[in-house]
Coordinates of C-alpha atoms in Angstrom, one line a residue:
X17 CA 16.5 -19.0 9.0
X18 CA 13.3 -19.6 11.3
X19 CA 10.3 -18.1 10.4
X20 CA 8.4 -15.9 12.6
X21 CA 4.5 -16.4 13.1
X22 CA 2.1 -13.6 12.7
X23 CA 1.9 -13.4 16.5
X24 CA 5.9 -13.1 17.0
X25 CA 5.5 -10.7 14.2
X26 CA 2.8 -8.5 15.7
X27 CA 4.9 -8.4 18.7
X28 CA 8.1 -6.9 16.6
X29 CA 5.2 -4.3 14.8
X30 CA 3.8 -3.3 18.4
X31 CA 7.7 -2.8 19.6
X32 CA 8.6 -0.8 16.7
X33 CA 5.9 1.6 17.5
X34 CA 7.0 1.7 20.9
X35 CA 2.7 0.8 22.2
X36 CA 2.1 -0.9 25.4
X37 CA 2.6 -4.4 24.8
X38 CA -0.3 -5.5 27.3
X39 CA -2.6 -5.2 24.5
X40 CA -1.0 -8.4 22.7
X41 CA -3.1 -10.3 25.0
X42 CA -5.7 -9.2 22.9
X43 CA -4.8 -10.4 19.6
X44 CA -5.5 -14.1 18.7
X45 CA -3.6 -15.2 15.6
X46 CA -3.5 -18.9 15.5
X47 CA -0.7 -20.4 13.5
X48 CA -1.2 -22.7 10.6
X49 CA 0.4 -24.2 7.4
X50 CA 1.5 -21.7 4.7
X51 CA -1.3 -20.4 2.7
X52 CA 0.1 -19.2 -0.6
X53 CA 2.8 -21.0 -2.7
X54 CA 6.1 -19.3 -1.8
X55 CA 9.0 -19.5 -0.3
X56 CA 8.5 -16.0 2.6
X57 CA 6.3 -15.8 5.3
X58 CA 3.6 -13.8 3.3
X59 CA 1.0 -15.3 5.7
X60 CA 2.8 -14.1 9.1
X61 CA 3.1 -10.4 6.7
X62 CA -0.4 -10.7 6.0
X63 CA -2.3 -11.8 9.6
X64 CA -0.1 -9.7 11.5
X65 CA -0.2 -6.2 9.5
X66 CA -3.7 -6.8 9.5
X67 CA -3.7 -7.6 13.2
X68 CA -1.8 -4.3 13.8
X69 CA -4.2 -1.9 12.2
X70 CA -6.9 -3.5 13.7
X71 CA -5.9 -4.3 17.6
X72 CA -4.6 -0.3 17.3
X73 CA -8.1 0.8 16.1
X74 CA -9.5 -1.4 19.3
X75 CA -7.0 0.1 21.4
X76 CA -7.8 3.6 20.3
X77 CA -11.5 3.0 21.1
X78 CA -10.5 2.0 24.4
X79 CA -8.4 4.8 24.9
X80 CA -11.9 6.9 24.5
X81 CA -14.0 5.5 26.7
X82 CA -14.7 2.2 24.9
X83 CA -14.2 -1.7 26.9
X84 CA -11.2 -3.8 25.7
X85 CA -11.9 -6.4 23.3
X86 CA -9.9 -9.1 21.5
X87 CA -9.2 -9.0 17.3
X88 CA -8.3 -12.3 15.8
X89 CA -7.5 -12.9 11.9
X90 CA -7.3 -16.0 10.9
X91 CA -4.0 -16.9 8.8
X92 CA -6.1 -17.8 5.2
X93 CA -8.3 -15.1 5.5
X94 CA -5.7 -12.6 5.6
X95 CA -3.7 -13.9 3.2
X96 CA -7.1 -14.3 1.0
X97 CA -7.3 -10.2 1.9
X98 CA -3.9 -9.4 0.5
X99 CA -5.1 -10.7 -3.2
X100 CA -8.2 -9.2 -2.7
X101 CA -8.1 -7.6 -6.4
X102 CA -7.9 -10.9 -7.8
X103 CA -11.0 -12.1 -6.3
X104 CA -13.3 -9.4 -7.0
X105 CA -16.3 -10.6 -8.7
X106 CA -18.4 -7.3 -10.9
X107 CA -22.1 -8.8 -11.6
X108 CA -21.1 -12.0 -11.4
X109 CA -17.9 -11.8 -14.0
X110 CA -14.2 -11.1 -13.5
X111 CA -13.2 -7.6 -12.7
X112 CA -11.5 -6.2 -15.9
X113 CA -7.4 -6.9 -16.5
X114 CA -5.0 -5.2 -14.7
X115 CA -2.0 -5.7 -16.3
X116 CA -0.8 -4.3 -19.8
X117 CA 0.0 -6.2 -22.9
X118 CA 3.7 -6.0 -21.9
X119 CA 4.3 -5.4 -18.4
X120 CA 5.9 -7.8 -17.3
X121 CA 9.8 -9.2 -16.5
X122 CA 12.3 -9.1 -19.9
X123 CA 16.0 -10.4 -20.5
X124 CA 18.1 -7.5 -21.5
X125 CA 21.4 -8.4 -23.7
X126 CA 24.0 -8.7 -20.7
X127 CA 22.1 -11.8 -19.7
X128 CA 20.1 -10.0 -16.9
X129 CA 16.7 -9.4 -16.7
X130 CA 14.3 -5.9 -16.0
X131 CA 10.5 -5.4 -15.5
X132 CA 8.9 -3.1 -16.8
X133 CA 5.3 -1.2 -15.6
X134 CA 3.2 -0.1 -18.1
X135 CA -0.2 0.0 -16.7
X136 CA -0.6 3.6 -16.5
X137 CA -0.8 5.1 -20.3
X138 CA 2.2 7.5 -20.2
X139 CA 4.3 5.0 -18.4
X140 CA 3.5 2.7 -21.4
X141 CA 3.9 5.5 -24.0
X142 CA 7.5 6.1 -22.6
X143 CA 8.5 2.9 -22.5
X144 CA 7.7 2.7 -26.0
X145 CA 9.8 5.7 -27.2
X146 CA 12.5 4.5 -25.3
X147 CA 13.1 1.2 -27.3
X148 CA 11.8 2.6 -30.4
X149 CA 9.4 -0.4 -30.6
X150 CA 6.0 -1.3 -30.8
X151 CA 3.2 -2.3 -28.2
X152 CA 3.7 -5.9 -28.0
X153 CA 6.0 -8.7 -26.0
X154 CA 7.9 -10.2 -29.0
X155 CA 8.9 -6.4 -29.8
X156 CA 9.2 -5.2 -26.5
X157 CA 11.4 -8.5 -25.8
X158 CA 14.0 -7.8 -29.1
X159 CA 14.3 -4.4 -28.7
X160 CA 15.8 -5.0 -24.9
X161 CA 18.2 -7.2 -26.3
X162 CA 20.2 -3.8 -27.4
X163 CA 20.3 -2.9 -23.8
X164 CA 21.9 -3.4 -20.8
X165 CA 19.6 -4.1 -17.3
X166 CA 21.1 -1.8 -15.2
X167 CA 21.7 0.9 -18.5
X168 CA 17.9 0.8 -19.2
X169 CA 16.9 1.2 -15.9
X170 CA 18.9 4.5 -15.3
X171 CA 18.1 5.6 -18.6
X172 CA 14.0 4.8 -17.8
X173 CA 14.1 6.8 -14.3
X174 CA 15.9 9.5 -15.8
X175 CA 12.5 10.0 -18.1
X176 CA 10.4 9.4 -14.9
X177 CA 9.3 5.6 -16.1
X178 CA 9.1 2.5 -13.8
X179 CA 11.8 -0.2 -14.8
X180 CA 13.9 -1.8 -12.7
X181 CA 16.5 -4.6 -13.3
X182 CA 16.4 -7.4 -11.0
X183 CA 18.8 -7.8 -8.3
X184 CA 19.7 -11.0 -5.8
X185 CA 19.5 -10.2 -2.0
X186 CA 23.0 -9.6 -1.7
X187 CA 23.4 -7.2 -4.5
X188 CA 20.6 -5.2 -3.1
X189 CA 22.3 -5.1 0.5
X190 CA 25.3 -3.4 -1.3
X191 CA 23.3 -1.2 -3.6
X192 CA 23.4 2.1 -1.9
X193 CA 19.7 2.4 -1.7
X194 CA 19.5 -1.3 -0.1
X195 CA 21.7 0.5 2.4
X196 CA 19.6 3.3 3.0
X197 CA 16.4 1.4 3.3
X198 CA 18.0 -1.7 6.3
X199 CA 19.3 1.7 8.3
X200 CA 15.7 3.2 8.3
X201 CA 12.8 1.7 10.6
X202 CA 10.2 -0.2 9.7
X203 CA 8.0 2.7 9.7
X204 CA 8.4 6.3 11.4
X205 CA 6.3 8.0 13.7
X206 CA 7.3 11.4 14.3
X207 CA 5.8 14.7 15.9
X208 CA 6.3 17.3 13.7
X209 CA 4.8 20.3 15.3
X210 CA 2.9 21.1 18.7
X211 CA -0.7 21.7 18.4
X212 CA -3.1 21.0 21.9
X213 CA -4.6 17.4 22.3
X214 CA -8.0 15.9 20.5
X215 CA -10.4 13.7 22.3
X216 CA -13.0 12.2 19.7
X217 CA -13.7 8.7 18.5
X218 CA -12.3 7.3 15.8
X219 CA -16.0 6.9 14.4
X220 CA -15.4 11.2 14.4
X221 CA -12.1 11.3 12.2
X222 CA -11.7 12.8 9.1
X223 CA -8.9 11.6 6.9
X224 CA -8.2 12.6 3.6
X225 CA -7.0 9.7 1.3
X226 CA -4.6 11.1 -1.9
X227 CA -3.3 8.3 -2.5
X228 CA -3.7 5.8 -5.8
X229 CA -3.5 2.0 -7.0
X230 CA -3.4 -0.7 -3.5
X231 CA -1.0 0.8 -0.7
X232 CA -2.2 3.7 0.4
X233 CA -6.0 2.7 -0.6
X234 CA -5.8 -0.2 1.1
X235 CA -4.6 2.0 4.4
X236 CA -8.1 4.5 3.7
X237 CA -10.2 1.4 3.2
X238 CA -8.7 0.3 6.3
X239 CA -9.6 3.4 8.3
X240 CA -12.7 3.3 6.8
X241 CA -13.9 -0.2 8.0
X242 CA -13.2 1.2 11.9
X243 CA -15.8 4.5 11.2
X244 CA -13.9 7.5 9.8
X245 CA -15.1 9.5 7.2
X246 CA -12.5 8.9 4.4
X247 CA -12.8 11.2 1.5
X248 CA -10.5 10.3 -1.5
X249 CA -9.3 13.2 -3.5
X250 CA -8.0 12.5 -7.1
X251 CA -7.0 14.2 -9.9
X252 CA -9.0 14.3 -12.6
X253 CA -6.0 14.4 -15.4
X254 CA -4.3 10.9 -13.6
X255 CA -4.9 7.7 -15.1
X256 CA -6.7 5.5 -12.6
X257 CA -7.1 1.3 -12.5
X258 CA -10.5 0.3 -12.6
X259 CA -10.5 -3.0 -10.5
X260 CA -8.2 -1.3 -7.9
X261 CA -10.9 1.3 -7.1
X262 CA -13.7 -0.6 -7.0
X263 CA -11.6 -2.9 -4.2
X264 CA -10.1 -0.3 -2.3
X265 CA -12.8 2.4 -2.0
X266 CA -15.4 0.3 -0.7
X267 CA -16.2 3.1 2.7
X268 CA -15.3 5.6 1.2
X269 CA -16.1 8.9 -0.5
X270 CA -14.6 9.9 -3.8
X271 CA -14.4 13.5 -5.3
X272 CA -11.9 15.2 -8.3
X273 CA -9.8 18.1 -7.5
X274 CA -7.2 19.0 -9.7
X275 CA -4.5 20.8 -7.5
X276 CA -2.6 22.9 -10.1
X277 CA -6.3 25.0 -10.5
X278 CA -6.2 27.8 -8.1
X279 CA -9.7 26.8 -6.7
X280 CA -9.3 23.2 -6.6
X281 CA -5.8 23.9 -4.4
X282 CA -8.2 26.4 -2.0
X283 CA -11.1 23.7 -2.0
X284 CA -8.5 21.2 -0.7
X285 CA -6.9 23.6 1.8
X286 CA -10.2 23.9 3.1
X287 CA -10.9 20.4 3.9
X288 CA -7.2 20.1 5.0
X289 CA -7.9 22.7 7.8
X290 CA -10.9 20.5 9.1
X291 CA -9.1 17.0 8.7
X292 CA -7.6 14.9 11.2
X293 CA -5.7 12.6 9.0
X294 CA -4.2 13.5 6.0
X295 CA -2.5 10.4 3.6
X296 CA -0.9 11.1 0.2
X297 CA 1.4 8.5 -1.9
X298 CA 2.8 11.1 -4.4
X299 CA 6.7 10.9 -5.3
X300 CA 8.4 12.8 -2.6
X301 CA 8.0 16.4 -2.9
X302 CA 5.2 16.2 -4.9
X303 CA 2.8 17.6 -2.9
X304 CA 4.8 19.9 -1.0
X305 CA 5.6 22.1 -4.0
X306 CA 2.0 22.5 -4.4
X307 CA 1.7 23.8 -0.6
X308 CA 0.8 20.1 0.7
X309 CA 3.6 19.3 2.3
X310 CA 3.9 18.0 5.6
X311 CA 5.1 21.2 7.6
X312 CA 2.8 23.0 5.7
X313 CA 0.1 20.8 6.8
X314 CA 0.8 21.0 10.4
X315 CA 0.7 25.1 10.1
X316 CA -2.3 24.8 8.2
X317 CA -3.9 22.5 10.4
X318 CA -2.3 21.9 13.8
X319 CA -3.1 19.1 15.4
X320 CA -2.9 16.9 11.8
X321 CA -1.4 13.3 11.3
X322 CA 0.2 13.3 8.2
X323 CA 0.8 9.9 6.3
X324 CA 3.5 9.5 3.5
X325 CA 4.1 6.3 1.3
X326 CA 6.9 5.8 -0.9
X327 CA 8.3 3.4 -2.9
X328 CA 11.7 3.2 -1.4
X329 CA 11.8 5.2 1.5
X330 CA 12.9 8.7 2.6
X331 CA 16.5 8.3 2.4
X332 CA 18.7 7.3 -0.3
X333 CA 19.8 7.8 -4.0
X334 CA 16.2 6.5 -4.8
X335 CA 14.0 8.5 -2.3
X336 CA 12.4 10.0 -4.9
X337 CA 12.0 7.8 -7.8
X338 CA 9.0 5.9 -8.4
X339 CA 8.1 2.7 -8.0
X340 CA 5.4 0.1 -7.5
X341 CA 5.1 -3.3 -6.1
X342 CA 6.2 -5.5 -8.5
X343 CA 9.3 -4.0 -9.3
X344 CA 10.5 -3.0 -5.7
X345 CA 10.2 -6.8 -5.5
X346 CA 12.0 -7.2 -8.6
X347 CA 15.1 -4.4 -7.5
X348 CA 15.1 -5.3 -4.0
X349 CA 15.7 -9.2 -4.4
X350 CA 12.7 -10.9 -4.1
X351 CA 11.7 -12.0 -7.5
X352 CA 15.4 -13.3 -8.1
X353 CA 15.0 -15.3 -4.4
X354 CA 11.8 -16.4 -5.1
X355 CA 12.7 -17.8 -9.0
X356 CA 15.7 -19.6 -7.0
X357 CA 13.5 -21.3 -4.0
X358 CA 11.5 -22.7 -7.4
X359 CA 14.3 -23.9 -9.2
X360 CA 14.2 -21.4 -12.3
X361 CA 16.0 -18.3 -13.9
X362 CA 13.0 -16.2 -14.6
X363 CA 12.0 -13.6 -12.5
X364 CA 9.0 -15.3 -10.2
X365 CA 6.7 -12.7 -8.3
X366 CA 5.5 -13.2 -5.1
X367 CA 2.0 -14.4 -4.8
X368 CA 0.9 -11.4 -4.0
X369 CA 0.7 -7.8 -4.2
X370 CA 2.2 -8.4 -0.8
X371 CA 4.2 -5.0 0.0
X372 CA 1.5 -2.9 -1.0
X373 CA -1.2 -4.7 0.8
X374 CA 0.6 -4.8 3.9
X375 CA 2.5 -1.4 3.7
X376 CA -1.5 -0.2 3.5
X377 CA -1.5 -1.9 6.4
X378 CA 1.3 -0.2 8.2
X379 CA 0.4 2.7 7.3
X380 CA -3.4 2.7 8.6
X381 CA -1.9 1.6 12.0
X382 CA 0.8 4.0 11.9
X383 CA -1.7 6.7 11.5
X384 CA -4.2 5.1 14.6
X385 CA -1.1 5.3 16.6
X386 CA -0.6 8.7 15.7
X387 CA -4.2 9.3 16.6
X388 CA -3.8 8.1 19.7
X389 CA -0.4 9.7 20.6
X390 CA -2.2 13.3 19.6
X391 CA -4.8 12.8 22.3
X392 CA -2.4 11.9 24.6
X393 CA 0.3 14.4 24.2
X394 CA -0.8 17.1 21.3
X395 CA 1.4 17.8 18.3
X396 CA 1.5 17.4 14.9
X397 CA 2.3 13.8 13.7
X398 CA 4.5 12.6 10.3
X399 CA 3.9 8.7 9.8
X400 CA 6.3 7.5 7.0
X401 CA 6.0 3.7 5.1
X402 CA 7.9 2.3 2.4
X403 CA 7.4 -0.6 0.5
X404 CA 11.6 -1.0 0.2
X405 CA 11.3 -1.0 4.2
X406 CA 7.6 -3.4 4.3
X407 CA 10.4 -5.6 1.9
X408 CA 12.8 -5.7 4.2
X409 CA 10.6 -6.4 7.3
X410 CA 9.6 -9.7 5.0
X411 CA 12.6 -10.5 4.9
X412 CA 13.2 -10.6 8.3
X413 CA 10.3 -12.3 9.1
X414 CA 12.2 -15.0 7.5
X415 CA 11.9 -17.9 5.1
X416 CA 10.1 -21.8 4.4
X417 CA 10.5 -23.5 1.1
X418 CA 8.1 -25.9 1.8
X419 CA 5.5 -23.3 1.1
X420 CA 6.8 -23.6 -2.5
X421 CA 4.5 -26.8 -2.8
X422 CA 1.5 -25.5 -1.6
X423 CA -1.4 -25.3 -4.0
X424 CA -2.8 -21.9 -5.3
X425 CA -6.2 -20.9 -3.8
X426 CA -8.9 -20.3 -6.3
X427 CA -12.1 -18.7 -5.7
X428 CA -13.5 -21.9 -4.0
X429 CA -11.0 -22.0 -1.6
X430 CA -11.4 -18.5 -0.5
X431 CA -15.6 -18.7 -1.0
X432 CA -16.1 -18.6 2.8
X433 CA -14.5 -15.0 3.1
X434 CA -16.7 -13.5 0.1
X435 CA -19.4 -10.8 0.7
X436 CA -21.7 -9.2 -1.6
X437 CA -22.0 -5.4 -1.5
X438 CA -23.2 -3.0 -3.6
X439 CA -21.7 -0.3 -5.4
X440 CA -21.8 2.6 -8.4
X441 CA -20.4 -0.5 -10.1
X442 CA -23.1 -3.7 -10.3
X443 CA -23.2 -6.3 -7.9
X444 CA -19.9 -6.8 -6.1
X445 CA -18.4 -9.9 -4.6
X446 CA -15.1 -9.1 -2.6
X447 CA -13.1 -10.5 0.3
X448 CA -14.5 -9.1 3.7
X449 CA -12.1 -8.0 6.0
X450 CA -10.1 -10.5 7.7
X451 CA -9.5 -8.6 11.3
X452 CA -12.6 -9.5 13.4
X453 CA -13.2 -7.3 16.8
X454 CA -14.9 -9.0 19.2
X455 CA -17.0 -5.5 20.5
X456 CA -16.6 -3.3 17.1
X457 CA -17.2 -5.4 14.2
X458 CA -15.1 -3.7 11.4
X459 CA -17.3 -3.2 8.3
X460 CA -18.0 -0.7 5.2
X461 CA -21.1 1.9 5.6
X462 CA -20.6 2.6 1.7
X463 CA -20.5 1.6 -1.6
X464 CA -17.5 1.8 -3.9
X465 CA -18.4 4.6 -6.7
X466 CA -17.3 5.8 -9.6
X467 CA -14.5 8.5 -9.4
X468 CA -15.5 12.2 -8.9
X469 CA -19.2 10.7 -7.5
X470 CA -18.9 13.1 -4.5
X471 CA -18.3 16.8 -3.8
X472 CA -14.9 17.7 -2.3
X473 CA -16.5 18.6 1.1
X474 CA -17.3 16.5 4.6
X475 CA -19.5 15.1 6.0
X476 CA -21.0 16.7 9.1
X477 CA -19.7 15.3 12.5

């Protein structure tokens, strides 16, 4: 299969969206050699989802008033961007862990294998009821050995856990969900209501992040970096990841609201009616039988973009189960590809949190896009992403083994994209953003802080 570049695969991104593709001529993406050992085009995924969000915020300045001007992201850089969590220096020392004692990939007693996700406490918990064992590999790995892969991971979704077993290519394109993901688009812009046209700035948006772990606070950080005021709601009663905040909320506001409280759910109504952009990652149907769903949105506020991520997309046997990164990769093929291309059994990882970084992504360009179509032509606006459908774009994009010999980068490899920034936290070092516009210099006005540092309310225009 030939790989795509991260310019062909901007080009595919911009088509998808259906955007004037004149404005290509203002992304510079220069080619290079592959950046991060694997065997898929993680650095086309990387420089041109990056690329997309940014040359749409550009476009969307230009649309108000502002001159055109070029974005280029340099291949490394982005790819550097998408393992941003691994970089993160706190005062000078590694950011704390992020995986459990026993996340990780397992072989189950029909030969085949399952990951399991137990970074959240009451995914771990139930994990641990299930098997009947206690909190450590050797017996987590013996008590799997009385279970089937595909057995357990029914029997863990059926408790609302995060397992899956891990599936080749071509057993995913048969799985029904596999089939329900390649018949959807790579993301969905929709109007979903009429409501008259907006005119401000991007620097002017409001956006409401409810979103948790990299995807969808990658996609606020993103909006951030371009000037809108993103406040990040969370629950106080979820179980957050340290590390994953302090990365991703750099620009932002944070404030607690728990939405079963009566007052908390009128608080966030409230900011809902003055928002322009509102982004939530729950399971589907979460939100909306708490009043937050997306047609309730548009009647509450007319006029709003409303930005969904999901694990595996809206359609499907699976549409509403949950899911992160590591094991859509693991269902949907990858890690089964990827331990082939190396010559081994095991489940391999990509080198990356690469569907949630660039789903984030997809999703902060998605919603620019809506931004722009709203001023345009009014409405209401539903922008869907999935990291099933961000997988199967990957796929796509196509496939190089000789990236399997290429070296991991280490901090001093990536040293020339490091900034230091302050924050609620100590001294950060991080990985600056890798999209640079030539006019409007993307950067972060604040400081990553502690959750529930801010009150639930905005700023003024």
């Amino acid at each position: 299969m030939t790989t795509l570049n991260g310019q062909q695969a901007l080009a595919q991104l911009w088509a998808a969206a259906a955007l004037d593709p004149s404005a290509l001529e203002r992304a510079q993406l220069p080619a290079g050699a592959a950046p991060l050992p694997s065997s898929f085009a993680i650095g086309a995924l990387a420089q041109a989802s990056i690329a997309a969000s940014a040359l749409m915020a550009a476009e969307f300045w230009r649309q108000r008033g502002g001159a055109a001007q070029t974005v280029s992201v340099e291949l490394a850089h982005a790819a550097a961007e998408f393992r941003s969590e691994r970089y993160l220096r706190v005062d000078g020392a590694p950011a704390p862990e992020l995986w459990d004692a026993i996340a990780g990939p397992y072989p189950c007693g029909d030969g085949r294998w399952v990951r399991i996700h137990t970074n959240f406490p009451h995914h771990r918990d139930g994990i641990l009821r299930l098997l009947d064992c206690r909190h450590d590999k050797d017996s987590v790995a013996a008590a799997l050995q009385g279970w089937q892969a595909f057995e357990f991971e029914q029997a863990a979704a059926e408790r609302g856990l995060v397992a899956t077993a891990m599936r080749s290519f071509d057993e995913w394109d048969r799985h029904p969900q596999g089939q329900a993901v390649a018949a959807l688009p790579l993301l969905s812009i929709e109007r979903i209501g009429d409501a008259p046209a907006l005119a401000r700035p991007l620097q002017g948006i409001r956006a409401l992040d409810l979103t948790r772990i990299i995807a969808g606070p990658v996609g606020g950080r993103m909006l951030a970096a371009h000037g809108a005021d993103v406040l990040r709601v969370i629950s106080p009663l979820l179980p957050s990841i340290l590390p994953l905040d302090i990365d991703t909320d750099r620009g932002k506001r944070n404030a607690e609201l728990d939405l079963r409280q009566a007052v908390d759910g009128e608080q966030l109504r409230r900011l809902l009616s003055e928002a322009d952009v509102f982004i939530q990652g729950y399971r589907p149907g979460g939100l909306a039988a708490l009043g937050f769903g997306p047609e309730q949105a548009a009647r509450l506020r007319p006029g709003i973009v409303y930005a969904s991520l999901s694990a595996y997309g809206h359609a499907g046997p699976w549409a509403e189960r949950r899911g992160f990164d590591s094991l859509v990769q693991t269902a949907s093929g990858f890690n089964h590809a990827e331990a082939a291309a190396f010559g081994g059994v095991q489940p391999r990882a990509l080198p990356a949190q690469a569907l949630d970084h660039a789903a984030g992504y997809l999703l902060a360009f998605g919603v620019i896009a809506a931004l722009s179509r709203q001023a345009q032509e009014g409405g209401s606006w539903q922008v869907r992403v999935s990291l099933a459908q961000t997988g199967h774009w990957l796929r796509q994009l196509g496939t190089d083994h000789a990236g399997c010999a290429v070296a991991d980068p280490g901090l001093e490899q990536i040293a020339p994209w490091l900034d230091d920034y302050a924050s609620g936290f100590g001294a950060l070092r991080a990985v600056r953003h890798a999209a640079q516009l030539s006019l409007t210099p993307a950067h972060w006005t604040l400081p990553s802080m502690p959750l529930g540092s801010h009150a639930a309310e905005w700023l003024p225009r």
